[in-house]
Amino acid sequence: AVLVESLLVFVVVLAVHGLVWDRFSWCALALALQAFYAQFKWDRLLQQGGAVFQFRGAANSGLLPSSMVMPLLGIVMKERCRAAGIVYFERLGIVVASTGMLLALFLSVLAVGITKPVPTNTCILTGIAGSVVIYTMKHSLAVSEVIEVLEVLLIFVYLSMILLYLLPRCFTPGEALLVLGGVSFVLNQLIKRSLNVVEGRGDPIDFFLLVAVVGVVLLGLFFTVLFTFMDSGTWISSMFFHMMTAVLGLGVIMPWLYRLIQRNPLFWLLQFLFQTQTRLYLLLYWSFLAASACGVVFYQNAKRSSGSKKHQASTITRKYFHFIVVATYVPGLIYDRQLLYVAAVLCLAVFIFLEYVRYFRIKPFGQTLRHLLSLFLDERDSGPLILTHIYLLLGMSLPVWLFPRACAPKGTLSGAGALVPYSGVLAVGVGDTIASVFGSTMGEIKWPGTKKTFEGTMTAIFAQIIAVALILIFDSSVNLNSSYAWILASVSLVSLLEAYTTQIDNLLLPLYLQILFMA
C-alpha cells in the first residue's frame, strides 16, 4: 500500500515537472526521491517506538505525500501568476515552494539523525537533494526571501516541539508537516504584513484569515500552558477561560485586525455579511444547514442506548455531514465566493474554540460536547483532540482560501484551473463520500493491501465526473476549454490516492486535486 501511494505521488510530481520544467520542478523531483527513502526510516522508527514524540498509530509516516504538497502548490502558483504577469504572487509562489522543500528536508534529516545505525544510502540522497534545493534557493531568492524562509523554519521547529509534546498521538509526521508547516507560514506572513502595513493595500478578507488562524492557535497555546498549573474543569477556571478569551479577542486580536484593515473589524464584518440580499439568503440557508447538522448529532445520541456505551456511528452516518457540507459550499461557490471565504474562516474559529471547550472540559458545555462527539470518533481520533470535523472543514475551505484571485483576471482561471475552488467539493464532498458509502455497502473486490474496494473507487470517479458536468451547467464562470482528459486523469489519480493513503484524506486529497487542476 505504501509503495502504491508513493507511486501515485511520483506520477503527480512527474506530471507537474513535465508541464513546468524549470529548476524548481527538478528540485521537487529530487525532494520526492529522498522523501521516499526517508519515509521508510520514519516508518521503522514508528514501528520500533524510536520516534522522538508519540505519533498517531494505525498509519504510516506519510512523509512523501505530505512533503510534496507545499512545494508543488508553490510551483503551480508561480506558473499561473507568471502567466498573468503578477510579479508579487509569482515571488510568493517561489517562497512557498522553497519553504515547503526546506521543511520537508528538515523532517527527513531528523529521521536520518535518530535512526541507528545511520542509513548511508538515505544520507547520501538527502545530502544530494539538500544541495540541489539550497543551490536553487541561492540563485532564485532575494536575501529578504531567504530570511523569510528561515523564519518559517524556525517557527516550525519551535511549534512542533511544543504541540507534538502537548498533543501526543494527534498527528503522523506527515500530518504534522502539513498542519504545523501551514500554521508557521501563516504566522510569519501575518508578522511580515503587520510590520509593513500600507493603507489601502491588501484584501481585508485575507487579513481576516491570517488573524483568525493565528489568534485561535495562540489562544490554545495560552490555555494549554495555563491549565497545566490549574484544574480546568472547575467553575472558577471556566469563568477565567471565558474572561481571558474575551480579553485576548477584544484586546489583542481585534486591534491587530484593525491595524491591518484600517477600520473597525466588527463594523466591517457586519457590513460585509449583510451587504447584499443574496448574502442574506445564503446566511439564512447556511443557518438552516447548521441546525440540521446539530439535529443529526442530537438524534444519533438519542438513539444510543444507555447499555451500549461503546456504540459508534456507522460510516454512512458520518457521511451525512459530508453531504451537508457539499450543500453548504456549492451555493457559496456559485453565488458569492467572498462570503464563503469569510464564513469558512468564522466556522473554523468556532470549531477550534468549541474543541478547546471540549478538551479543557470548560463549563457549562465541555462535558456535554465530550459526550455528544464521542459517538462520531473513528480510529484517526486516537489523541486527546478530535480533529476529523476540523480537517473536513479545512479540506473544503483550503481550495477557496488558496485560490490565487489576483492571478485570475476575470475571477476564474482558464481550463481545468476553473475547477480549483471546487477541489474540496469534488475530492472530499463527492469522491470520498461516494467511495465510502458504496464501498462499505456494495464493495467486494478490495485493492491489494488496503480495506478500500475497487467498486468504491470507480463509483467515486464516476460521481466526480457527473459533479463536474453539473458544475458546468450551473456555474457560468467555469470554462474548461476542452481540458476534459486532464480533469479525468486528475480525478482518477486522486481517487486512487484516497484508496491507498493512511493519512487524513479530508486534508490531503483536496490539495492534490488543486495542484493538478492548477497545473
XYZ file of C-alpha atoms in Angstrom:
519
model
C 0.000 0.000 0.000
C 2.834 2.410 0.844
C 4.570 1.655 -2.463
C 1.399 2.295 -4.495
C 0.747 5.522 -2.559
C 4.330 6.610 -3.319
C 3.927 5.694 -6.991
C 0.794 7.860 -7.257
C 2.602 10.809 -5.657
C 5.509 10.335 -8.102
C 3.028 10.432 -11.009
C 1.705 13.794 -9.747
C 5.245 15.150 -9.313
C 6.257 13.994 -12.801
C 3.083 15.489 -14.310
C 3.837 18.892 -12.747
C 7.520 18.586 -13.710
C 6.615 17.797 -17.321
C 4.339 20.853 -17.540
C 6.607 23.332 -15.731
C 10.130 22.029 -16.460
C 12.234 24.563 -14.551
C 14.774 24.450 -11.728
C 12.061 24.243 -9.060
C 10.336 21.268 -10.676
C 13.721 19.492 -10.799
C 14.123 20.278 -7.094
C 10.667 18.818 -6.427
C 11.706 15.627 -8.236
C 14.905 15.344 -6.162
C 12.918 16.047 -2.975
C 10.399 13.315 -3.817
C 13.176 10.731 -4.323
C 14.835 11.459 -0.981
C 11.464 11.686 0.836
C 10.624 8.212 -0.498
C 13.717 6.780 1.198
C 13.352 8.886 4.372
C 9.718 7.773 4.685
C 10.798 4.187 5.325
C 13.154 5.380 8.084
C 10.248 7.183 9.755
C 8.042 4.097 9.366
C 10.679 1.931 11.048
C 11.071 4.458 13.879
C 7.295 4.477 14.440
C 7.135 0.661 14.488
C 10.037 0.384 16.944
C 8.825 3.265 19.132
C 12.043 5.181 18.480
C 10.453 8.439 17.313
C 11.075 11.493 19.484
C 7.324 12.156 20.019
C 4.202 9.984 20.164
C 2.575 9.973 16.719
C -0.803 8.688 15.579
C -0.907 4.895 15.285
C -2.541 2.705 12.595
C -0.926 4.803 9.856
C 2.443 5.112 8.152
C 4.535 8.265 8.481
C 3.077 9.821 5.302
C 6.276 11.779 4.733
C 6.314 11.572 0.917
C 2.721 12.691 0.138
C 2.869 15.455 2.758
C 6.352 16.644 1.756
C 5.259 17.386 -1.805
C 2.129 19.460 -1.085
C 3.709 22.851 -0.295
C 6.461 22.660 -2.963
C 4.014 21.656 -5.707
C 1.451 24.266 -4.619
C 4.134 26.951 -4.753
C 5.355 25.814 -8.167
C 1.920 25.794 -9.825
C 1.019 29.144 -8.175
C 4.266 30.617 -9.505
C 3.493 29.470 -13.032
C -0.115 30.723 -13.000
C 0.882 34.144 -11.653
C 3.813 34.427 -14.052
C 1.414 33.830 -16.959
C -0.883 36.542 -15.553
C 2.045 38.951 -15.066
C 1.517 39.357 -11.294
C 5.101 39.572 -10.005
C 4.257 39.800 -6.271
C 2.339 36.499 -6.227
C 4.881 34.862 -8.547
C 7.548 35.615 -5.924
C 5.178 34.413 -3.173
C 4.815 31.104 -5.046
C 8.616 30.760 -5.133
C 8.787 31.425 -1.363
C 6.029 28.855 -0.696
C 7.838 26.224 -2.799
C 11.216 26.924 -1.143
C 9.677 26.872 2.344
C 7.938 23.542 1.678
C 11.181 21.985 0.429
C 13.192 23.176 3.418
C 10.587 21.948 5.937
C 10.439 18.525 4.228
C 14.248 18.296 4.225
C 14.328 19.149 7.929
C 11.921 16.307 8.722
C 13.968 13.891 6.599
C 17.242 14.921 8.280
C 15.559 14.427 11.665
C 14.603 10.846 10.727
C 18.094 10.088 9.410
C 19.720 11.588 12.505
C 17.828 9.438 15.029
C 17.981 6.180 13.029
C 20.592 3.742 14.322
C 22.698 2.564 12.595
C 22.969 5.604 10.324
C 21.412 4.752 6.896
C 24.201 5.502 4.410
C 22.149 5.494 1.186
C 19.437 7.742 2.633
C 22.092 10.124 3.996
C 23.671 10.427 0.548
C 20.300 11.012 -1.154
C 19.248 13.564 1.459
C 22.585 15.364 1.060
C 22.248 15.490 -2.739
C 18.614 16.697 -2.583
C 19.515 19.277 0.070
C 22.412 20.566 -2.028
C 20.171 20.919 -5.096
C 17.480 22.759 -3.126
C 19.941 25.126 -1.392
C 21.758 25.843 -4.679
C 18.444 26.673 -6.356
C 17.371 28.900 -3.453
C 20.728 30.726 -3.580
C 20.226 31.609 -7.241
C 16.463 32.259 -7.141
C 15.633 34.040 -3.867
C 16.444 37.547 -2.726
C 18.093 37.962 0.678
C 14.793 39.056 2.255
C 13.089 35.955 0.843
C 15.817 33.658 2.212
C 15.339 35.251 5.649
C 11.574 34.713 5.337
C 12.050 31.006 4.556
C 14.424 30.576 7.512
C 11.945 32.382 9.799
C 9.220 29.900 8.860
C 11.616 27.004 9.530
C 12.445 28.427 12.965
C 8.745 28.900 13.852
C 8.015 25.347 12.622
C 10.747 23.832 14.814
C 9.545 25.552 17.994
C 5.854 24.992 17.221
C 6.494 21.300 16.539
C 8.393 20.790 19.784
C 5.591 22.428 21.784
C 2.493 20.976 20.096
C 3.776 17.438 19.467
C 4.732 17.220 23.146
C 1.417 18.640 24.375
C -0.751 16.688 21.893
C 0.534 13.089 21.629
C -0.963 10.711 19.020
C -2.821 13.517 17.203
C -0.647 13.584 14.055
C 1.539 11.399 11.900
C 4.884 13.012 10.936
C 3.412 13.884 7.536
C 0.266 15.432 9.010
C 2.399 17.428 11.453
C 4.430 18.720 8.494
C 1.269 19.808 6.670
C -0.623 21.354 9.584
C 2.233 22.903 11.572
C 4.073 23.963 8.419
C 0.938 25.754 7.222
C 0.388 27.448 10.601
C 4.067 28.511 10.705
C 3.830 30.063 7.245
C 0.596 31.892 8.133
C 2.118 33.243 11.365
C 5.191 34.500 9.524
C 3.031 36.136 6.818
C 0.956 37.890 9.491
C 4.059 39.233 11.268
C 5.543 40.377 7.947
C 2.367 42.175 6.845
C 1.828 43.716 10.287
C 5.296 45.276 10.156
C 4.779 46.579 6.601
C 1.225 47.902 6.663
C 0.397 50.146 3.699
C -3.006 51.810 3.864
C -5.382 50.553 1.192
C -3.095 47.674 0.153
C -4.249 44.096 0.625
C -7.656 42.463 0.748
C -9.340 42.623 4.200
C -10.615 39.057 3.871
C -7.025 37.790 3.529
C -6.022 39.631 6.689
C -9.114 38.224 8.406
C -7.967 34.663 7.619
C -4.413 35.281 8.857
C -5.506 36.915 12.121
C -8.205 34.286 12.814
C -5.845 31.310 12.324
C -3.020 32.810 14.382
C -5.467 34.055 17.032
C -7.038 30.658 17.738
C -3.628 28.922 17.770
C -2.192 31.449 20.256
C -5.366 31.128 22.342
C -4.907 27.354 22.513
C -1.221 27.614 23.446
C -2.013 30.138 26.190
C -4.707 27.979 27.817
C -2.691 24.770 27.435
C 0.168 26.298 29.417
C -2.240 27.853 31.928
C -4.212 24.671 32.626
C -1.083 22.647 33.327
C -0.963 24.575 36.613
C -4.683 24.520 37.484
C -7.718 22.250 37.101
C -9.650 23.305 34.004
C -12.881 21.558 34.987
C -13.910 23.856 37.845
C -16.333 26.775 37.578
C -13.598 29.251 38.569
C -11.313 28.002 35.775
C -14.216 28.091 33.309
C -15.076 31.671 34.247
C -11.403 32.590 33.843
C -11.339 30.844 30.428
C -14.300 32.848 29.123
C -12.993 36.093 30.594
C -9.478 35.666 29.128
C -10.935 34.667 25.749
C -12.842 37.960 25.702
C -9.744 39.900 26.832
C -7.484 38.305 24.189
C -10.144 38.685 21.497
C -11.020 42.307 22.197
C -7.622 43.405 23.471
C -5.211 41.667 21.082
C -6.889 40.102 18.040
C -9.322 42.974 17.275
C -6.684 45.746 17.481
C -4.330 43.598 15.397
C -7.003 43.236 12.690
C -7.825 46.958 12.973
C -4.179 47.826 12.249
C -4.222 45.677 9.119
C -7.565 46.684 7.564
C -7.603 50.279 8.906
C -11.244 50.140 10.047
C -13.330 48.727 12.892
C -13.297 44.923 12.381
C -16.799 44.352 13.825
C -18.418 47.057 11.689
C -16.518 45.836 8.628
C -17.635 42.237 9.244
C -21.309 43.145 9.759
C -21.288 45.376 6.688
C -19.616 42.633 4.665
C -22.018 39.869 5.751
C -25.212 41.832 5.054
C -24.025 43.799 2.033
C -26.440 42.264 -0.486
C -29.732 40.387 -0.446
C -28.009 37.301 -1.895
C -25.706 37.179 1.122
C -28.665 37.399 3.482
C -30.374 34.456 1.738
C -27.142 32.422 1.824
C -26.645 33.110 5.543
C -30.220 32.010 6.308
C -29.760 28.859 4.208
C -26.442 28.046 5.936
C -28.040 28.596 9.355
C -30.687 26.027 8.434
C -27.989 23.521 7.380
C -26.035 24.124 10.608
C -29.209 23.445 12.598
C -29.712 20.251 10.547
C -26.174 19.087 11.368
C -26.802 19.706 15.082
C -30.065 17.783 14.705
C -28.185 14.774 13.297
C -25.801 14.843 16.287
C -28.639 15.006 18.836
C -30.702 12.349 17.013
C -27.816 9.881 16.805
C -27.023 10.396 20.500
C -30.692 9.893 21.393
C -30.580 6.534 19.578
C -27.616 5.445 21.665
C -28.992 3.273 24.454
C -27.596 3.520 27.963
C -26.437 -0.095 27.815
C -24.289 0.339 24.694
C -21.735 2.982 25.622
C -19.243 1.644 23.069
C -21.676 2.109 20.200
C -20.159 4.200 17.395
C -21.823 5.920 14.437
C -21.543 3.999 11.165
C -19.559 5.194 8.162
C -22.765 6.133 6.338
C -23.955 8.167 9.343
C -20.681 10.104 9.453
C -21.004 10.826 5.728
C -24.258 12.714 6.414
C -22.009 15.602 7.402
C -20.179 15.392 4.053
C -23.499 15.780 2.236
C -24.396 18.760 4.438
C -21.010 20.371 3.749
C -21.446 19.903 -0.022
C -24.892 21.522 0.218
C -23.217 24.388 2.109
C -20.282 25.039 -0.206
C -21.765 24.641 -3.685
C -24.229 27.604 -3.483
C -21.463 29.744 -1.963
C -19.062 28.865 -4.787
C -21.687 29.666 -7.418
C -23.213 32.849 -5.981
C -20.690 34.533 -3.630
C -17.181 33.139 -3.130
C -16.010 36.037 -0.964
C -18.843 35.421 1.501
C -17.986 31.705 1.533
C -14.333 32.618 2.195
C -15.210 34.712 5.278
C -17.915 32.309 6.528
C -15.438 29.399 6.357
C -12.917 31.387 8.422
C -15.585 32.144 11.058
C -16.657 28.497 11.099
C -13.049 27.326 11.558
C -12.583 29.699 14.507
C -15.837 28.444 16.100
C -14.899 24.771 15.564
C -11.475 25.211 17.158
C -12.915 27.227 20.058
C -15.519 24.510 20.728
C -12.749 21.908 20.637
C -10.921 23.903 23.327
C -14.120 23.918 25.396
C -14.445 20.119 24.987
C -10.760 19.348 25.555
C -10.403 21.505 28.687
C -13.888 20.464 29.958
C -14.944 24.109 30.236
C -18.305 24.526 31.967
C -21.169 24.572 31.152
C -20.774 22.796 27.775
C -17.441 20.952 27.944
C -18.699 17.639 29.312
C -21.784 17.733 27.078
C -19.617 18.169 23.971
C -17.419 15.253 25.078
C -20.478 13.027 25.333
C -22.084 14.157 22.060
C -18.946 13.933 19.900
C -17.659 10.625 21.319
C -20.257 8.840 19.164
C -18.567 10.018 15.950
C -14.960 9.109 16.792
C -13.003 6.853 14.454
C -9.519 5.307 14.547
C -7.936 8.578 13.374
C -9.051 10.373 16.557
C -6.620 8.450 18.791
C -5.162 11.508 20.548
C -6.666 13.912 23.074
C -8.079 16.172 20.335
C -10.984 15.395 17.973
C -9.797 16.807 14.651
C -11.815 14.933 11.995
C -14.530 17.596 11.629
C -11.899 20.374 11.561
C -9.995 18.516 8.813
C -13.248 18.194 6.847
C -13.793 21.954 7.061
C -10.162 22.627 6.107
C -10.317 20.237 3.156
C -13.361 22.038 1.755
C -12.051 25.537 2.532
C -8.358 25.403 1.579
C -9.020 25.420 -2.202
C -11.191 28.533 -1.680
C -8.610 30.253 0.545
C -5.586 29.292 -1.601
C -7.221 30.206 -4.908
C -4.930 32.870 -6.478
C -7.624 35.523 -7.068
C -5.096 38.190 -8.081
C -3.771 35.909 -10.842
C -7.264 35.232 -12.243
C -8.199 38.281 -14.369
C -11.938 37.509 -14.519
C -12.218 35.818 -11.136
C -11.536 32.370 -12.571
C -8.604 30.526 -14.121
C -8.673 29.031 -17.594
C -9.081 25.347 -18.392
C -9.081 22.874 -15.518
C -7.963 25.733 -13.260
C -11.547 26.966 -13.249
C -12.377 23.983 -11.023
C -9.736 24.841 -8.379
C -12.259 26.272 -5.844
C -14.335 23.099 -6.293
C -11.397 20.795 -5.434
C -12.645 20.188 -1.882
C -16.217 19.572 -3.020
C -15.084 17.073 -5.669
C -12.367 15.215 -3.716
C -13.952 15.086 -0.250
C -17.609 16.059 -0.592
C -18.347 13.846 -3.594
C -15.461 11.409 -4.183
C -14.571 10.367 -0.634
C -18.229 10.245 0.425
C -19.415 8.121 -2.503
C -16.380 5.819 -2.222
C -17.077 5.197 1.480
C -20.834 4.692 1.101
C -20.729 2.399 -1.943
C -17.520 0.662 -0.879
C -18.886 -0.232 2.568
C -22.289 -1.368 1.290
C -21.621 -2.996 -2.105
C -17.852 -3.334 -2.398
C -16.436 -6.862 -2.774
C -13.110 -6.550 -4.638
C -10.510 -4.981 -2.331
C -7.454 -3.106 -3.553
C -4.320 -5.112 -2.602
C -3.041 -4.187 0.865
C -5.997 -1.964 1.828
C -9.564 -2.141 3.118
C -10.818 0.072 0.268
C -12.704 -1.518 -2.615
C -12.448 -1.298 -6.378
C -16.189 -0.615 -6.653
C -15.963 2.310 -4.233
C -13.111 3.938 -6.167
C -14.755 3.516 -9.583
C -18.053 4.870 -8.288
C -16.220 7.858 -6.790
C -14.572 8.680 -10.145
C -17.897 8.401 -11.955
C -19.642 10.581 -9.337
C -16.980 13.294 -9.623
C -17.314 13.384 -13.427
C -21.083 13.839 -13.036
C -20.397 16.593 -10.479
C -18.094 18.383 -12.955
C -20.863 18.232 -15.586
C -23.341 19.738 -13.094
C -20.853 22.499 -12.211
C -20.579 23.339 -15.918
C -24.374 23.610 -16.133
C -24.966 25.732 -13.014
C -21.794 27.861 -12.784
C -21.449 30.061 -15.854
C -17.980 31.291 -14.800
C -16.454 27.825 -15.369
C -14.973 27.321 -18.839
C -12.877 24.168 -19.175
C -11.536 24.830 -22.713
C -11.627 21.146 -23.724
C -9.331 20.040 -20.849
C -11.600 17.061 -20.108
C -8.889 14.395 -20.409
C -6.706 16.182 -17.828
C -9.687 16.507 -15.454
C -10.495 12.786 -15.792
C -6.843 11.839 -15.185
C -6.623 14.172 -12.147
C -9.831 12.862 -10.581
C -8.743 9.252 -11.173
C -5.300 9.809 -9.622
C -6.720 11.449 -6.510
C -9.394 8.745 -6.144
C -6.687 6.064 -6.257
C -4.696 8.043 -3.687
C -7.780 8.012 -1.449
C -7.847 4.216 -1.670
C -4.210 3.798 -0.645
C -3.322 6.616 1.736
C -3.473 6.180 5.508
C -3.155 9.912 6.110
C -6.113 12.245 6.761
C -7.758 12.095 3.336
C -10.007 15.085 4.109
C -6.892 17.264 4.171
C -4.605 15.610 1.612
C -6.918 14.838 -1.316
C -8.276 18.375 -1.999
C -4.745 19.785 -2.013
C -3.519 17.238 -4.575
C -6.580 17.802 -6.754
C -5.998 21.565 -6.544
C -2.352 21.102 -7.575
C -3.362 19.042 -10.620
C -6.131 21.458 -11.650
C -3.801 24.475 -11.321
C -1.030 22.730 -13.252
